[in-house]
PDB file of C-alpha atoms in Angstrom:
ATOM      1  CA  MET A   1      15.077 113.453 -95.763  1.00  0.00           C
ATOM      2  CA  THR A   2      17.870 112.665 -93.343  1.00  0.00           C
ATOM      3  CA  SER A   3      17.872 112.352 -89.801  1.00  0.00           C
ATOM      4  CA  ILE A   4      20.141 114.602 -87.792  1.00  0.00           C
ATOM      5  CA  GLY A   5      20.366 115.188 -83.840  1.00  0.00           C
ATOM      6  CA  ILE A   6      21.337 118.418 -83.994  1.00  0.00           C
ATOM      7  CA  LEU A   7      23.902 118.616 -79.767  1.00  0.00           C
ATOM      8  CA  GLY A   8      23.142 122.948 -78.932  1.00  0.00           C
ATOM      9  CA  SER A   9      20.467 125.701 -78.552  1.00  0.00           C
ATOM     10  CA  GLY A  10      21.935 128.907 -79.066  1.00  0.00           C
ATOM     11  CA  ARG A  11      21.940 130.216 -82.704  1.00  0.00           C
ATOM     12  CA  VAL A  12      24.422 128.532 -83.941  1.00  0.00           C
ATOM     13  CA  ALA A  13      22.443 124.816 -83.418  1.00  0.00           C
ATOM     14  CA  THR A  14      18.776 127.078 -84.200  1.00  0.00           C
ATOM     15  CA  GLY A  15      18.979 128.899 -86.758  1.00  0.00           C
ATOM     16  CA  LEU A  16      20.463 125.381 -88.722  1.00  0.00           C
ATOM     17  CA  ALA A  17      18.108 123.058 -87.774  1.00  0.00           C
ATOM     18  CA  ALA A  18      15.215 125.667 -88.600  1.00  0.00           C
ATOM     19  CA  GLN A  19      16.750 125.289 -91.966  1.00  0.00           C
ATOM     20  CA  LEU A  20      17.547 121.633 -91.867  1.00  0.00           C
ATOM     21  CA  ALA A  21      13.995 120.386 -90.879  1.00  0.00           C
ATOM     22  CA  SER A  22      12.476 123.526 -93.187  1.00  0.00           C
ATOM     23  CA  VAL A  23      13.396 121.558 -96.138  1.00  0.00           C
ATOM     24  CA  GLY A  24      12.016 118.246 -94.955  1.00  0.00           C
ATOM     25  CA  HIS A  25      14.823 117.011 -92.542  1.00  0.00           C
ATOM     26  CA  GLU A  26      13.763 115.133 -89.291  1.00  0.00           C
ATOM     27  CA  VAL A  27      15.426 117.041 -87.213  1.00  0.00           C
ATOM     28  CA  THR A  28      16.117 117.050 -82.738  1.00  0.00           C
ATOM     29  CA  VAL A  29      18.103 119.357 -81.014  1.00  0.00           C
ATOM     30  CA  GLY A  30      19.764 118.802 -77.890  1.00  0.00           C
ATOM     31  CA  SER A  31      20.166 120.811 -75.178  1.00  0.00           C
ATOM     32  CA  ARG A  32      21.225 120.043 -71.579  1.00  0.00           C
ATOM     33  CA  ASN A  33      17.042 121.238 -70.515  1.00  0.00           C
ATOM     34  CA  PRO A  34      15.151 120.464 -74.004  1.00  0.00           C
ATOM     35  CA  THR A  35      11.790 121.273 -72.050  1.00  0.00           C
ATOM     36  CA  ALA A  36      12.411 124.900 -71.618  1.00  0.00           C
ATOM     37  CA  THR A  37      14.840 124.643 -74.982  1.00  0.00           C
ATOM     38  CA  ALA A  38      11.048 123.420 -76.866  1.00  0.00           C
ATOM     39  CA  ALA A  39       8.817 126.282 -74.738  1.00  0.00           C
ATOM     40  CA  GLN A  40      11.127 129.027 -76.312  1.00  0.00           C
ATOM     41  CA  TRP A  41      11.418 126.992 -80.103  1.00  0.00           C
ATOM     42  CA  THR A  42       9.355 129.378 -82.871  1.00  0.00           C
ATOM     43  CA  GLY A  43      10.741 127.321 -85.747  1.00  0.00           C
ATOM     44  CA  PRO A  44       9.542 124.319 -87.791  1.00  0.00           C
ATOM     45  CA  ALA A  45       8.716 121.594 -86.352  1.00  0.00           C
ATOM     46  CA  VAL A  46      11.034 119.509 -84.284  1.00  0.00           C
ATOM     47  CA  ARG A  47      11.921 117.365 -81.753  1.00  0.00           C
ATOM     48  CA  HIS A  48      13.752 118.249 -78.675  1.00  0.00           C
ATOM     49  CA  SER A  49      15.709 115.895 -76.189  1.00  0.00           C
ATOM     50  CA  ASP A  50      18.650 115.838 -74.327  1.00  0.00           C
ATOM     51  CA  HIS A  51      22.083 114.756 -75.453  1.00  0.00           C
ATOM     52  CA  ALA A  52      22.432 111.308 -74.808  1.00  0.00           C
ATOM     53  CA  GLY A  53      18.719 111.066 -76.260  1.00  0.00           C
ATOM     54  CA  THR A  54      19.725 113.177 -79.298  1.00  0.00           C
ATOM     55  CA  ALA A  55      22.814 111.030 -80.267  1.00  0.00           C
ATOM     56  CA  ARG A  56      21.578 107.978 -79.582  1.00  0.00           C
ATOM     57  CA  HIS A  57      18.915 108.436 -82.052  1.00  0.00           C
ATOM     58  CA  ALA A  58      20.629 110.260 -85.644  1.00  0.00           C
ATOM     59  CA  PRO A  59      22.853 109.372 -87.732  1.00  0.00           C
ATOM     60  CA  VAL A  60      24.024 112.853 -88.323  1.00  0.00           C
ATOM     61  CA  VAL A  61      25.068 114.449 -86.011  1.00  0.00           C
ATOM     62  CA  ILE A  62      25.163 117.705 -85.930  1.00  0.00           C
ATOM     63  CA  ASN A  63      28.277 119.698 -82.781  1.00  0.00           C
ATOM     64  CA  ALA A  64      26.767 123.088 -82.768  1.00  0.00           C
ATOM     65  CA  THR A  65      28.123 122.721 -78.746  1.00  0.00           C
ATOM     66  CA  PRO A  66      30.769 125.647 -76.954  1.00  0.00           C
ATOM     67  CA  GLY A  67      33.919 124.408 -77.963  1.00  0.00           C
ATOM     68  CA  ASN A  68      35.441 124.831 -75.685  1.00  0.00           C
ATOM     69  CA  THR A  69      34.033 122.484 -73.128  1.00  0.00           C
ATOM     70  CA  THR A  70      32.775 120.073 -76.463  1.00  0.00           C
ATOM     71  CA  LEU A  71      35.108 117.784 -75.944  1.00  0.00           C
ATOM     72  CA  GLN A  72      34.097 116.745 -72.530  1.00  0.00           C
ATOM     73  CA  ARG A  73      31.380 116.764 -73.436  1.00  0.00           C
ATOM     74  CA  LEU A  74      30.733 114.617 -76.556  1.00  0.00           C
ATOM     75  CA  THR A  75      33.728 112.553 -75.042  1.00  0.00           C
ATOM     76  CA  ALA A  76      31.373 111.182 -72.294  1.00  0.00           C
ATOM     77  CA  LEU A  77      28.469 110.817 -75.378  1.00  0.00           C
ATOM     78  CA  ARG A  78      30.818 108.164 -77.246  1.00  0.00           C
ATOM     79  CA  GLU A  79      28.400 105.237 -76.718  1.00  0.00           C
ATOM     80  CA  GLU A  80      26.101 107.250 -77.939  1.00  0.00           C
ATOM     81  CA  LEU A  81      27.732 108.526 -81.453  1.00  0.00           C
ATOM     82  CA  ASP A  82      28.869 104.947 -82.851  1.00  0.00           C
ATOM     83  CA  GLY A  83      29.020 105.009 -85.967  1.00  0.00           C
ATOM     84  CA  THR A  84      27.444 107.840 -86.854  1.00  0.00           C
ATOM     85  CA  ILE A  85      28.624 111.015 -89.270  1.00  0.00           C
ATOM     86  CA  LEU A  86      29.687 113.455 -86.688  1.00  0.00           C
ATOM     87  CA  VAL A  87      29.366 117.241 -88.120  1.00  0.00           C
ATOM     88  CA  ASP A  88      31.587 119.395 -85.499  1.00  0.00           C
ATOM     89  CA  VAL A  89      31.155 123.320 -86.418  1.00  0.00           C
ATOM     90  CA  SER A  90      32.425 124.446 -83.454  1.00  0.00           C
ATOM     91  CA  ASN A  91      35.693 126.654 -83.034  1.00  0.00           C
ATOM     92  CA  ALA A  92      37.716 125.420 -79.596  1.00  0.00           C
ATOM     93  CA  THR A  93      38.827 128.675 -77.859  1.00  0.00           C
ATOM     94  CA  GLU A  94      39.296 131.332 -75.201  1.00  0.00           C
ATOM     95  CA  ARG A  95      37.965 134.528 -74.729  1.00  0.00           C
ATOM     96  CA  GLY A  96      39.368 137.647 -74.917  1.00  0.00           C
ATOM     97  CA  ALA A  97      38.672 140.500 -71.979  1.00  0.00           C
ATOM     98  CA  ASP A  98      35.911 141.931 -74.364  1.00  0.00           C
ATOM     99  CA  GLY A  99      34.368 138.065 -75.312  1.00  0.00           C
ATOM    100  CA  LEU A 100      35.643 137.886 -78.839  1.00  0.00           C
ATOM    101  CA  PRO A 101      38.165 134.321 -79.780  1.00  0.00           C
ATOM    102  CA  GLY A 102      41.108 135.117 -77.818  1.00  0.00           C
ATOM    103  CA  GLY A 103      44.219 131.733 -78.224  1.00  0.00           C
ATOM    104  CA  LEU A 104      43.447 128.117 -79.576  1.00  0.00           C
ATOM    105  CA  CYS A 105      42.334 125.487 -77.220  1.00  0.00           C
ATOM    106  CA  TYR A 106      44.104 122.774 -79.255  1.00  0.00           C
ATOM    107  CA  PRO A 107      46.874 125.197 -81.039  1.00  0.00           C
ATOM    108  CA  THR A 108      48.918 122.368 -82.323  1.00  0.00           C
ATOM    109  CA  SER A 109      46.325 119.973 -82.844  1.00  0.00           C
ATOM    110  CA  SER A 110      42.589 121.117 -83.396  1.00  0.00           C
ATOM    111  CA  LEU A 111      39.172 120.468 -82.401  1.00  0.00           C
ATOM    112  CA  ALA A 112      37.949 118.160 -84.508  1.00  0.00           C
ATOM    113  CA  GLU A 113      41.253 116.500 -84.471  1.00  0.00           C
ATOM    114  CA  GLN A 114      40.996 116.148 -80.695  1.00  0.00           C
ATOM    115  CA  LEU A 115      36.939 114.648 -81.196  1.00  0.00           C
ATOM    116  CA  GLN A 116      38.502 111.837 -84.103  1.00  0.00           C
ATOM    117  CA  GLN A 117      40.874 110.569 -81.763  1.00  0.00           C
ATOM    118  CA  ALA A 118      38.600 110.700 -78.994  1.00  0.00           C
ATOM    119  CA  LEU A 119      35.458 108.792 -80.787  1.00  0.00           C
ATOM    120  CA  PRO A 120      36.911 105.963 -82.978  1.00  0.00           C
ATOM    121  CA  GLY A 121      34.158 104.765 -83.682  1.00  0.00           C
ATOM    122  CA  THR A 122      32.290 108.135 -85.231  1.00  0.00           C
ATOM    123  CA  ARG A 123      32.994 109.665 -89.025  1.00  0.00           C
ATOM    124  CA  VAL A 124      33.873 113.472 -88.581  1.00  0.00           C
ATOM    125  CA  VAL A 125      33.198 115.979 -90.555  1.00  0.00           C
ATOM    126  CA  LYS A 126      34.411 119.144 -90.472  1.00  0.00           C
ATOM    127  CA  THR A 127      32.763 122.573 -92.375  1.00  0.00           C
ATOM    128  CA  LEU A 128      30.931 125.611 -91.583  1.00  0.00           C
ATOM    129  CA  ASN A 129      33.358 127.230 -88.552  1.00  0.00           C
ATOM    130  CA  THR A 130      35.036 130.389 -91.070  1.00  0.00           C
ATOM    131  CA  MET A 131      32.130 131.808 -91.253  1.00  0.00           C
ATOM    132  CA  LEU A 132      29.046 134.509 -89.071  1.00  0.00           C
ATOM    133  CA  PHE A 133      27.045 131.434 -88.172  1.00  0.00           C
ATOM    134  CA  THR A 134      23.684 133.761 -90.658  1.00  0.00           C
ATOM    135  CA  VAL A 135      25.873 132.034 -93.065  1.00  0.00           C
ATOM    136  CA  MET A 136      25.861 129.223 -92.354  1.00  0.00           C
ATOM    137  CA  THR A 137      21.796 129.191 -93.177  1.00  0.00           C
ATOM    138  CA  ASP A 138      22.136 132.164 -95.929  1.00  0.00           C
ATOM    139  CA  PRO A 139      25.771 131.716 -98.632  1.00  0.00           C
ATOM    140  CA  GLY A 140      23.649 133.237-100.690  1.00  0.00           C
ATOM    141  CA  SER A 141      24.043 136.816 -98.171  1.00  0.00           C
ATOM    142  CA  LEU A 142      27.333 137.425 -99.497  1.00  0.00           C
ATOM    143  CA  SER A 143      27.970 139.956-102.400  1.00  0.00           C
ATOM    144  CA  THR A 144      31.781 137.754-102.716  1.00  0.00           C
ATOM    145  CA  PRO A 145      30.305 133.622-103.142  1.00  0.00           C
ATOM    146  CA  PRO A 146      32.003 132.342 -99.242  1.00  0.00           C
ATOM    147  CA  THR A 147      33.737 128.721 -99.098  1.00  0.00           C
ATOM    148  CA  ALA A 148      32.924 125.881 -96.812  1.00  0.00           C
ATOM    149  CA  PHE A 149      35.780 123.785 -96.102  1.00  0.00           C
ATOM    150  CA  LEU A 150      35.143 119.747 -95.848  1.00  0.00           C
ATOM    151  CA  SER A 151      38.227 118.325 -93.704  1.00  0.00           C
ATOM    152  CA  GLY A 152      37.783 114.586 -92.574  1.00  0.00           C
ATOM    153  CA  ASP A 153      38.888 110.953 -92.650  1.00  0.00           C
ATOM    154  CA  ASP A 154      36.046 109.888 -94.727  1.00  0.00           C
ATOM    155  CA  GLU A 155      34.896 110.031 -97.833  1.00  0.00           C
ATOM    156  CA  ASP A 156      31.523 109.238 -97.711  1.00  0.00           C
ATOM    157  CA  ALA A 157      31.066 110.325 -95.073  1.00  0.00           C
ATOM    158  CA  LYS A 158      32.186 113.958 -96.912  1.00  0.00           C
ATOM    159  CA  ALA A 159      29.857 113.238 -99.443  1.00  0.00           C
ATOM    160  CA  ALA A 160      26.939 112.866 -97.541  1.00  0.00           C
ATOM    161  CA  VAL A 161      27.666 116.316 -95.388  1.00  0.00           C
ATOM    162  CA  GLY A 162      28.193 118.286 -98.979  1.00  0.00           C
ATOM    163  CA  ARG A 163      24.158 116.588 -99.417  1.00  0.00           C
ATOM    164  CA  LEU A 164      23.492 118.885 -95.579  1.00  0.00           C
ATOM    165  CA  LEU A 165      25.536 121.517 -96.800  1.00  0.00           C
ATOM    166  CA  ALA A 166      23.503 121.134 -99.971  1.00  0.00           C
ATOM    167  CA  ASP A 167      20.206 121.063 -98.868  1.00  0.00           C
ATOM    168  CA  LEU A 168      21.446 124.688 -96.389  1.00  0.00           C
ATOM    169  CA  GLY A 169      21.904 126.697 -99.906  1.00  0.00           C
ATOM    170  CA  TRP A 170      25.418 125.944-100.972  1.00  0.00           C
ATOM    171  CA  ARG A 171      26.384 125.768-104.174  1.00  0.00           C
ATOM    172  CA  PRO A 172      29.118 122.836-105.031  1.00  0.00           C
ATOM    173  CA  GLU A 173      32.128 125.100-106.539  1.00  0.00           C
ATOM    174  CA  TRP A 174      31.225 127.226-103.071  1.00  0.00           C
ATOM    175  CA  ILE A 175      32.868 123.666-101.211  1.00  0.00           C
ATOM    176  CA  GLU A 176      36.868 123.179-100.733  1.00  0.00           C
ATOM    177  CA  ASP A 177      37.637 118.953 -99.616  1.00  0.00           C
ATOM    178  CA  LEU A 178      41.336 119.880 -98.001  1.00  0.00           C
ATOM    179  CA  GLY A 179      41.268 116.192 -97.523  1.00  0.00           C
ATOM    180  CA  ASP A 180      41.915 114.852 -93.849  1.00  0.00           C
ATOM    181  CA  ILE A 181      41.077 115.893 -90.455  1.00  0.00           C
ATOM    182  CA  THR A 182      44.489 116.900 -89.937  1.00  0.00           C
ATOM    183  CA  THR A 183      43.588 120.034 -92.374  1.00  0.00           C
ATOM    184  CA  ALA A 184      41.334 120.596 -89.912  1.00  0.00           C
ATOM    185  CA  ARG A 185      43.599 122.841 -87.790  1.00  0.00           C
ATOM    186  CA  ALA A 186      44.073 125.241 -90.622  1.00  0.00           C
ATOM    187  CA  THR A 187      40.734 126.288 -90.891  1.00  0.00           C
ATOM    188  CA  GLU A 188      39.760 126.127 -87.208  1.00  0.00           C
ATOM    189  CA  ALA A 189      43.267 128.068 -86.921  1.00  0.00           C
ATOM    190  CA  LEU A 190      41.869 131.141 -89.119  1.00  0.00           C
ATOM    191  CA  VAL A 191      38.848 132.073 -86.532  1.00  0.00           C
ATOM    192  CA  LEU A 192      41.803 134.335 -85.021  1.00  0.00           C
ATOM    193  CA  LEU A 193      41.005 137.204 -87.706  1.00  0.00           C
ATOM    194  CA  VAL A 194      37.939 137.278 -86.780  1.00  0.00           C
ATOM    195  CA  PRO A 195      38.122 138.959 -83.274  1.00  0.00           C
ATOM    196  CA  HIS A 196      39.855 142.327 -85.377  1.00  0.00           C
ATOM    197  CA  LEU A 197      37.429 141.548 -88.392  1.00  0.00           C
ATOM    198  CA  PHE A 198      34.739 142.603 -85.523  1.00  0.00           C
ATOM    199  CA  ARG A 199      36.370 144.887 -83.660  1.00  0.00           C
ATOM    200  CA  ARG A 200      37.018 147.515 -86.697  1.00  0.00           C
ATOM    201  CA  HIS A 201      33.862 146.800 -88.779  1.00  0.00           C
ATOM    202  CA  GLY A 202      30.990 145.783 -86.006  1.00  0.00           C
ATOM    203  CA  PRO A 203      29.960 142.137 -86.284  1.00  0.00           C
ATOM    204  CA  ARG A 204      28.811 142.245 -89.291  1.00  0.00           C
ATOM    205  CA  PRO A 205      28.095 138.890 -91.015  1.00  0.00           C
ATOM    206  CA  LEU A 206      30.967 137.180 -92.733  1.00  0.00           C
ATOM    207  CA  ALA A 207      33.136 134.610 -93.931  1.00  0.00           C
ATOM    208  CA  LEU A 208      36.143 133.603 -96.341  1.00  0.00           C
ATOM    209  CA  SER A 209      36.540 132.742 -99.441  1.00  0.00           C
ATOM    210  CA  VAL A 210      38.795 130.894-101.658  1.00  0.00           C
ATOM    211  CA  ALA A 211      38.994 132.659-104.606  1.00  0.00           C
ATOM    212  CA  ARG A 212      40.671 131.620-108.247  1.00  0.00           C
TER     213      ARG A 212
END
């Protein structure tokens, strides 16, 4: 069992929280209004706290806040996140007129790199950002095996995140370690495919996959 904090209260955060709690992890969901979030919760038992309390008491923290505001939010938690593994599953994009992702907020870098630079005492690992949120916790639901990419500077942190992915249903052969944190700029750029796919086929479950 691992103590895991999840920052966010949207579909990504609640889906990850429910699945990780259901397999035995001690999960705390951090939101701006924990009382309201707790009142709406219908999944397995989790704790509810604010962002600072969640980050302070968990060795592994998952960032599921909106990517375009993540850097500001998490920089304010530098002290609380010091020494933790930060799993970043978000994409930092501008919003198009139809509400779908537009341009990248960090076109010559990545959100993961910006977080690692702003939080030097935190081990940032980028993963699960190349798929619809439903696939994060149910990768076997797709007809084609998906790929979960890993980017990060710390090998032990990536190994720990790999074990969490296994708890979410990801097989070892579906996980691709790309290397250091700079490789996250490649996977974050892949989100630019999503609006075109959604416009053509609707918001159906999808993920990117490396075929060999």
